[in-house]
Tab-separated table of C-alpha atoms and ligand atoms in Angstrom:
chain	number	residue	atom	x	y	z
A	1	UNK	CA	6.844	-12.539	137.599
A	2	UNK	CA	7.608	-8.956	137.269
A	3	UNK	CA	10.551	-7.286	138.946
A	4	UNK	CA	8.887	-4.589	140.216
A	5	UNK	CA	5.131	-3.171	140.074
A	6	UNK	CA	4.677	0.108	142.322
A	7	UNK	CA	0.930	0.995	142.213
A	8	UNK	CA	-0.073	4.386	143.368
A	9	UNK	CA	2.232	4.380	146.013
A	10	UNK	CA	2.296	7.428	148.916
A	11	UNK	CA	4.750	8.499	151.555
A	12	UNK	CA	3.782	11.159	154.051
A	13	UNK	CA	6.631	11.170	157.336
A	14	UNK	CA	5.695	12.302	160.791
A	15	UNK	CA	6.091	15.738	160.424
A	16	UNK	CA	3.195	15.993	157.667
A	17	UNK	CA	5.554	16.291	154.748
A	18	UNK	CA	4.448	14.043	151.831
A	19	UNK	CA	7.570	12.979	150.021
A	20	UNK	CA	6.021	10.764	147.610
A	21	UNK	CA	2.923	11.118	146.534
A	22	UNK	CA	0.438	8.455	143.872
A	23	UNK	CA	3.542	6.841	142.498
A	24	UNK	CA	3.128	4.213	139.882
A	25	UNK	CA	5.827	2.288	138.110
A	26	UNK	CA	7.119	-1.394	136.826
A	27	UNK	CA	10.426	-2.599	136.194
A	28	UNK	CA	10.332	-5.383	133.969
A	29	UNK	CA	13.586	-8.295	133.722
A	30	UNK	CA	17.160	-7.160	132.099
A	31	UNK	CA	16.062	-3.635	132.606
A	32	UNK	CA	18.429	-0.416	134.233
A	33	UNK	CA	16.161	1.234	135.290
A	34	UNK	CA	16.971	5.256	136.152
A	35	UNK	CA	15.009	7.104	138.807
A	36	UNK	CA	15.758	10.073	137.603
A	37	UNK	CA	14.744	13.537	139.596
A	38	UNK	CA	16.427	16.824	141.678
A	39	UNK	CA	17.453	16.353	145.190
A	40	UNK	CA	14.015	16.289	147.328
A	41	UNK	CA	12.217	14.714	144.694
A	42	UNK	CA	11.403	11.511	146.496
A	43	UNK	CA	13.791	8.947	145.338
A	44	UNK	CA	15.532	7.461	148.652
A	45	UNK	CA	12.119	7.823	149.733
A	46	UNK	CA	10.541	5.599	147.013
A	47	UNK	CA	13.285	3.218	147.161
A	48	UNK	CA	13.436	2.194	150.831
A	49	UNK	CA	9.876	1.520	150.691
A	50	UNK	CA	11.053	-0.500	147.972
A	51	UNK	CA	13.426	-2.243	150.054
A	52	UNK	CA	11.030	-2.421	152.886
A	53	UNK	CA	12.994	-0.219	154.987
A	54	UNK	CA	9.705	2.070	156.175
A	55	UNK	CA	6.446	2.029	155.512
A	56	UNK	CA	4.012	3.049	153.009
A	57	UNK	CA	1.296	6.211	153.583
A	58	UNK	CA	-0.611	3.853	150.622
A	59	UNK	CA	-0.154	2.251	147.877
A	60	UNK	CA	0.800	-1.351	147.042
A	61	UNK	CA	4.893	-2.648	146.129
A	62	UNK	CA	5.286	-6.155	144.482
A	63	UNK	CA	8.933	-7.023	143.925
A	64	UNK	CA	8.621	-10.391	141.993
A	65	UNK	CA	5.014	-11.006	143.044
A	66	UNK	CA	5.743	-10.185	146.412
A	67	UNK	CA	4.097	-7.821	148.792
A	68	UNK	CA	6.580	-5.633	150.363
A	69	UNK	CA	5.863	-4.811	153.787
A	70	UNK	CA	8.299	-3.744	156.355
A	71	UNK	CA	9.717	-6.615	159.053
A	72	UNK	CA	9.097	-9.249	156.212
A	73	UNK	CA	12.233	-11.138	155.923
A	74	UNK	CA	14.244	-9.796	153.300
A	75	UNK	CA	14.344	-11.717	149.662
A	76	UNK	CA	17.192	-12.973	149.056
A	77	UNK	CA	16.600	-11.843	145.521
A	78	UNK	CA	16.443	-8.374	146.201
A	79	UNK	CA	20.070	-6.814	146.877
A	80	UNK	CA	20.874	-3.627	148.109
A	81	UNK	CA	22.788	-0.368	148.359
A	82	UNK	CA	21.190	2.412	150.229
A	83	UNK	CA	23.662	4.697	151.863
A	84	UNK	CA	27.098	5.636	153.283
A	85	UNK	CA	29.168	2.342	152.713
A	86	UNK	CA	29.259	0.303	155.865
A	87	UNK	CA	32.420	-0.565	155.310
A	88	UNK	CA	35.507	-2.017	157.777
A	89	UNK	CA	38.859	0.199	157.162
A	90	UNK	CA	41.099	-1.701	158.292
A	91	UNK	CA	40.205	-4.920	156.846
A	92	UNK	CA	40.712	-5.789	152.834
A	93	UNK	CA	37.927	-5.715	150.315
A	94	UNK	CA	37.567	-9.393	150.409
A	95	UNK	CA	37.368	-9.728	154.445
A	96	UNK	CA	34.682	-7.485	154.134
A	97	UNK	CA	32.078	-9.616	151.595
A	98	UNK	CA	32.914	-12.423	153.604
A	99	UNK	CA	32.191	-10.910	156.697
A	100	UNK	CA	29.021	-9.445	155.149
A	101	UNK	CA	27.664	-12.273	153.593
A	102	UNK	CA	28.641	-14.261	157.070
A	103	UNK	CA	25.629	-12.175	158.657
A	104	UNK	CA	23.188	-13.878	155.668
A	105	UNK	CA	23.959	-17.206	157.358
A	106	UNK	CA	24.190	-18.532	153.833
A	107	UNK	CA	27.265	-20.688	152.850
A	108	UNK	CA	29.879	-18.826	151.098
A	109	UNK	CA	29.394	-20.722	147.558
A	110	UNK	CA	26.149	-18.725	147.328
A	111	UNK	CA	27.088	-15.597	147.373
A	112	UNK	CA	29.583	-16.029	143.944
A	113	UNK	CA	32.635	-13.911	145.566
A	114	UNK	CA	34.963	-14.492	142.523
A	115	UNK	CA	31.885	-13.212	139.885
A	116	UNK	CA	30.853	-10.355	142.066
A	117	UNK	CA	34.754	-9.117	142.243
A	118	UNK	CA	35.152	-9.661	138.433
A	119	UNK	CA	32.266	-7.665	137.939
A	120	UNK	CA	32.918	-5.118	140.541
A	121	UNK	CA	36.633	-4.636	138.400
A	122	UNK	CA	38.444	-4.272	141.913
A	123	UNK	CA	41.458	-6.333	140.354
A	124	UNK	CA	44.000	-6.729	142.531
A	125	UNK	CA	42.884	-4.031	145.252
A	126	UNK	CA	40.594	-6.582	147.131
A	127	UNK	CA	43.534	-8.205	149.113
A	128	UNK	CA	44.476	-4.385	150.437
A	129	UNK	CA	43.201	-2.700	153.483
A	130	UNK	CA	40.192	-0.767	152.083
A	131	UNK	CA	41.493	2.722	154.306
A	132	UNK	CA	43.895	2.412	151.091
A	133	UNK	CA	40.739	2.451	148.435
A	134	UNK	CA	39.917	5.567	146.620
A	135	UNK	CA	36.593	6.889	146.712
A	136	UNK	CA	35.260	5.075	143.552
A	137	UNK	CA	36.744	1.925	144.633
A	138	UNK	CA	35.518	2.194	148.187
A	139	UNK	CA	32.014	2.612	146.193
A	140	UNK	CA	32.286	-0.044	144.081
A	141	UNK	CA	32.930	-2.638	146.961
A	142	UNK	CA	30.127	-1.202	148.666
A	143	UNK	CA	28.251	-1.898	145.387
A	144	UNK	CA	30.176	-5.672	145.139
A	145	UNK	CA	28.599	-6.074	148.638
A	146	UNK	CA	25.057	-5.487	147.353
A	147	UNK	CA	25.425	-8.144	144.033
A	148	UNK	CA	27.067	-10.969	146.914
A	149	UNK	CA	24.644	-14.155	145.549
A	150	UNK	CA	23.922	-12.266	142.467
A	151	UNK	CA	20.427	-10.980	143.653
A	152	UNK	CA	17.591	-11.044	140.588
A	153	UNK	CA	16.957	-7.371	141.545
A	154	UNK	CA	19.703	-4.906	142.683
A	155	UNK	CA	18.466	-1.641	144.137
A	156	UNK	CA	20.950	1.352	144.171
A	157	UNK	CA	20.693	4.621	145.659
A	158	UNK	CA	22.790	6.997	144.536
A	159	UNK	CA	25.821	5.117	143.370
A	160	UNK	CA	28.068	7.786	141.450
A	161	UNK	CA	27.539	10.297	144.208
A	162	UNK	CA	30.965	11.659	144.861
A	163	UNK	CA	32.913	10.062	141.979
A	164	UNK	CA	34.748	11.691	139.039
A	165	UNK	CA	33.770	10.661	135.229
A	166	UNK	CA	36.247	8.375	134.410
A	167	UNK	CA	35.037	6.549	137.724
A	168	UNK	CA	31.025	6.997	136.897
A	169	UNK	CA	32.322	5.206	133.391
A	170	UNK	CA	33.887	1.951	135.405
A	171	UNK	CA	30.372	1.755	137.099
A	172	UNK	CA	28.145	2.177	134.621
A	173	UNK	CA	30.421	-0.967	132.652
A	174	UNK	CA	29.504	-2.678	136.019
A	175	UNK	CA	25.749	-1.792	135.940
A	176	UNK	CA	25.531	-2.655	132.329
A	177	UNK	CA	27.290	-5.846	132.875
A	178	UNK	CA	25.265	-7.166	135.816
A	179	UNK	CA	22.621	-6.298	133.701
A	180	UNK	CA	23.590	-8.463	130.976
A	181	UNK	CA	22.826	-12.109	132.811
A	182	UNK	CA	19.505	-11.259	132.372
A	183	UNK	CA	19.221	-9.189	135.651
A	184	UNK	CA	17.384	-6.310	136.732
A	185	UNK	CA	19.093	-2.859	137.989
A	186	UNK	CA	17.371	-0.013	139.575
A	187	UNK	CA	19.173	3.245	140.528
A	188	UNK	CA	18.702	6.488	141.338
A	189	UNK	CA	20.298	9.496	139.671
A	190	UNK	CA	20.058	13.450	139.744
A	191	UNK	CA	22.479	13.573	136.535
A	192	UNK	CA	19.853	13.108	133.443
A	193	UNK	CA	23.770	12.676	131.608
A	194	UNK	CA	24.192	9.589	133.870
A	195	UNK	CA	21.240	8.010	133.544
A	196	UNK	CA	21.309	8.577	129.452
A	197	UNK	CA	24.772	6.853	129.716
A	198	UNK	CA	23.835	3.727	132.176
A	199	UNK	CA	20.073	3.107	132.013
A	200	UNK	CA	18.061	1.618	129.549
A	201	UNK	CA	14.603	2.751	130.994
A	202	UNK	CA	13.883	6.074	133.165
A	203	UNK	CA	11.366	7.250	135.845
A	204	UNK	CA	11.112	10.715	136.361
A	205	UNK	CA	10.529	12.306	139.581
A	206	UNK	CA	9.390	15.420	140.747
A	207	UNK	CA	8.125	16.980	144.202
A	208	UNK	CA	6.912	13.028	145.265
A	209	UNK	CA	5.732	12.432	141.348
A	210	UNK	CA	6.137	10.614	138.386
A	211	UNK	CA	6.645	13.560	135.505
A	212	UNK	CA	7.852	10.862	132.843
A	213	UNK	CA	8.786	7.254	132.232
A	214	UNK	CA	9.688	5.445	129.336
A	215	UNK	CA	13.216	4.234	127.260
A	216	UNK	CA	15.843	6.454	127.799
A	217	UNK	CA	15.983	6.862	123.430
A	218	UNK	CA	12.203	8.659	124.480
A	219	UNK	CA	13.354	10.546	126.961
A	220	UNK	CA	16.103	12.607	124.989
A	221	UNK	CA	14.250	12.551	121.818
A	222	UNK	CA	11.523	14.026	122.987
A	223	UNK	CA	14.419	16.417	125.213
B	301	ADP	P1	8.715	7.523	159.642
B	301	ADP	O1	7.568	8.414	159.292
B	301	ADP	O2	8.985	6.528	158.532
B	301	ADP	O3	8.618	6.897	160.983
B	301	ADP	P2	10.454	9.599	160.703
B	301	ADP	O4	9.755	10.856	160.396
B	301	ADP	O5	10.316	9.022	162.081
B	301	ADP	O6	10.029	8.461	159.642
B	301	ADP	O7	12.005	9.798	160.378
B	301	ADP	C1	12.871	8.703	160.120
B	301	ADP	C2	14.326	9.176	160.144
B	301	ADP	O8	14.588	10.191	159.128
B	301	ADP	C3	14.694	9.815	161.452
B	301	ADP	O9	15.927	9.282	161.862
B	301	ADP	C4	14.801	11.295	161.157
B	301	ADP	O10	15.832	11.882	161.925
B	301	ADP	C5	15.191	11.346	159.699
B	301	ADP	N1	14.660	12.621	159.079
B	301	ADP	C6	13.744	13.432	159.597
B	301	ADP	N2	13.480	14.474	158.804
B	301	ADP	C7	14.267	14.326	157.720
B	301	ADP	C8	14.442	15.076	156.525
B	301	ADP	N3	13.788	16.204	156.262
B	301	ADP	N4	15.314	14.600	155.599
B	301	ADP	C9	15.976	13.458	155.843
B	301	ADP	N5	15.857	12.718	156.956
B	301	ADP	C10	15.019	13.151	157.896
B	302	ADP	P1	15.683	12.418	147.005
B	302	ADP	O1	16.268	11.063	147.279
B	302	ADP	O2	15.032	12.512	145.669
B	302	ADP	O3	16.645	13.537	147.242
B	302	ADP	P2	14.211	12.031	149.487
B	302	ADP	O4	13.287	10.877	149.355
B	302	ADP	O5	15.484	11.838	150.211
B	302	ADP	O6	14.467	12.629	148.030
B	302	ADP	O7	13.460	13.237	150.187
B	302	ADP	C1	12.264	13.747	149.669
B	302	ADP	C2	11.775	14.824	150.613
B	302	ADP	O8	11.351	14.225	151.835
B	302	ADP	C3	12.832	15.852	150.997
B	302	ADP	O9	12.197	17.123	151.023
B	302	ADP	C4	13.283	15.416	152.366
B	302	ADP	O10	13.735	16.491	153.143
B	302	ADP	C5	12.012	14.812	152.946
B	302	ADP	N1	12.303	13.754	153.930
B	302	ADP	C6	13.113	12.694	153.760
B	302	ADP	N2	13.118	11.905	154.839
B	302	ADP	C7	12.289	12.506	155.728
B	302	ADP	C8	11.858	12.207	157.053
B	302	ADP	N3	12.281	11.107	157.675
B	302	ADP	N4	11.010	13.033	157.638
B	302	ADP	C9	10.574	14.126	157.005
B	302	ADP	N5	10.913	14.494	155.761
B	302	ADP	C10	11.766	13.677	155.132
């Protein structure tokens, strides 16, 4: 089954703005997937509908053959990072997974701590207090807390906002490498330089609609 299939999808919120409007996309496995588009374009829109967060105006959202609708238990596939980093100060990076992934009810062999801080590349850092992290770290763990149990489908909003090049490089490695098992990555971007250096596969958004989609090799070909 596919990762994703968005069909046609709408979002207009209470106050009459549509934010997303006839949206169609699919995601298929092993994909990093860019949605790529200016602030306002409809991204964190499109991707808590994704993560059934609100609702849909219209439109239909299958994540693995699934319908998405909002209050349906979450899939344990899916795994998520959607905003500001709900993360505990004064306890270390580790505390804070195991805390997290305490909430899931799942046992703690599930959610593959050791692979999830390899990949993360926290190194020695996850034993300190995280009020010690730096901003790329701090994002990183919040990032670590979305891939606990190695979700099929890992959904991230936004991940290099606020980080400095030489940190956007660490994450796309991570990206890339969660990638590599096989997995499937979406994230959204409003750098076209950081999607071209992360994704394999873009969506383009503009003012609630798709503009382009393709390989990222098509997208700066054709500029
Ligand atoms: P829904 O139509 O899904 O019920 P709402 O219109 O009730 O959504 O808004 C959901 C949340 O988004 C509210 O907490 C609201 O404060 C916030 N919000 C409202 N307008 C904006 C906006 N222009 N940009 C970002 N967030 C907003
Ligand atoms: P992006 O992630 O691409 O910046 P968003 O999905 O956050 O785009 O927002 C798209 C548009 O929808 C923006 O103009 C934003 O102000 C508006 N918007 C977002 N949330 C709400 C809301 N809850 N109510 C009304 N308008 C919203």
């Amino acid at each position: 089954d596919v990762p994703i299939v968005v069909t046609n999808l709408s979002k207009t919120y209470n106050n009459g703005f549509t934010a997303v409007d006839g949206v169609s996309f699919a995601v298929q496995h092993g994909q990093v997937l860019g949605l790529l588009g200016p602030n306002g374009a409809g991204k964190t829109t499109t991707l808590r509908m994704l993560m059934g967060l609100i609702t849909p105006s219209s439109g239909d959202i299958r994540v693995f053959g699934h319908r998405i609708t909002p209050g349906a238990p979450v899939l344990s596939r899916l795994g998520a990072f959607i905003e500001g980093p709900g993360l505990l100060p004064h306890l270390s990076g580790s505390d804070n997974l195991r805390l997290f992934w305490q909430a899931t009810g799942r046992p703690i062999e599930d959610a593959h701590l050791d692979e999830v801080l390899a990949i993360a590349d926290l190194g020695v850092a996850v034993d300190r207090k995280v009020r010690s992290y730096s901003q790329g770290m701090r994002q990183r763990l919040a990032i670590a807390q979305a891939m606990l149990g190695l979700p099929d489908l890992l959904v991230l909003d936004e991940p290099t906002n606020g980080l400095d090049p030489p940190q956007i490089r660490t994450m796309r490695d991570v990206l890339i490498q969660y990638a590599r098992g096989g997995r499937t990555v979406v994230v959204s971007s409003h750098l076209l330089a950081e999607v071209e250096q992360t994704c394999t596969h873009v969506v383009v958004m503009d003012r609630g609609k798709v503009i382009s989609a393709g390989t990222v090799a098509d997208l700066v070909s054709t500029g």
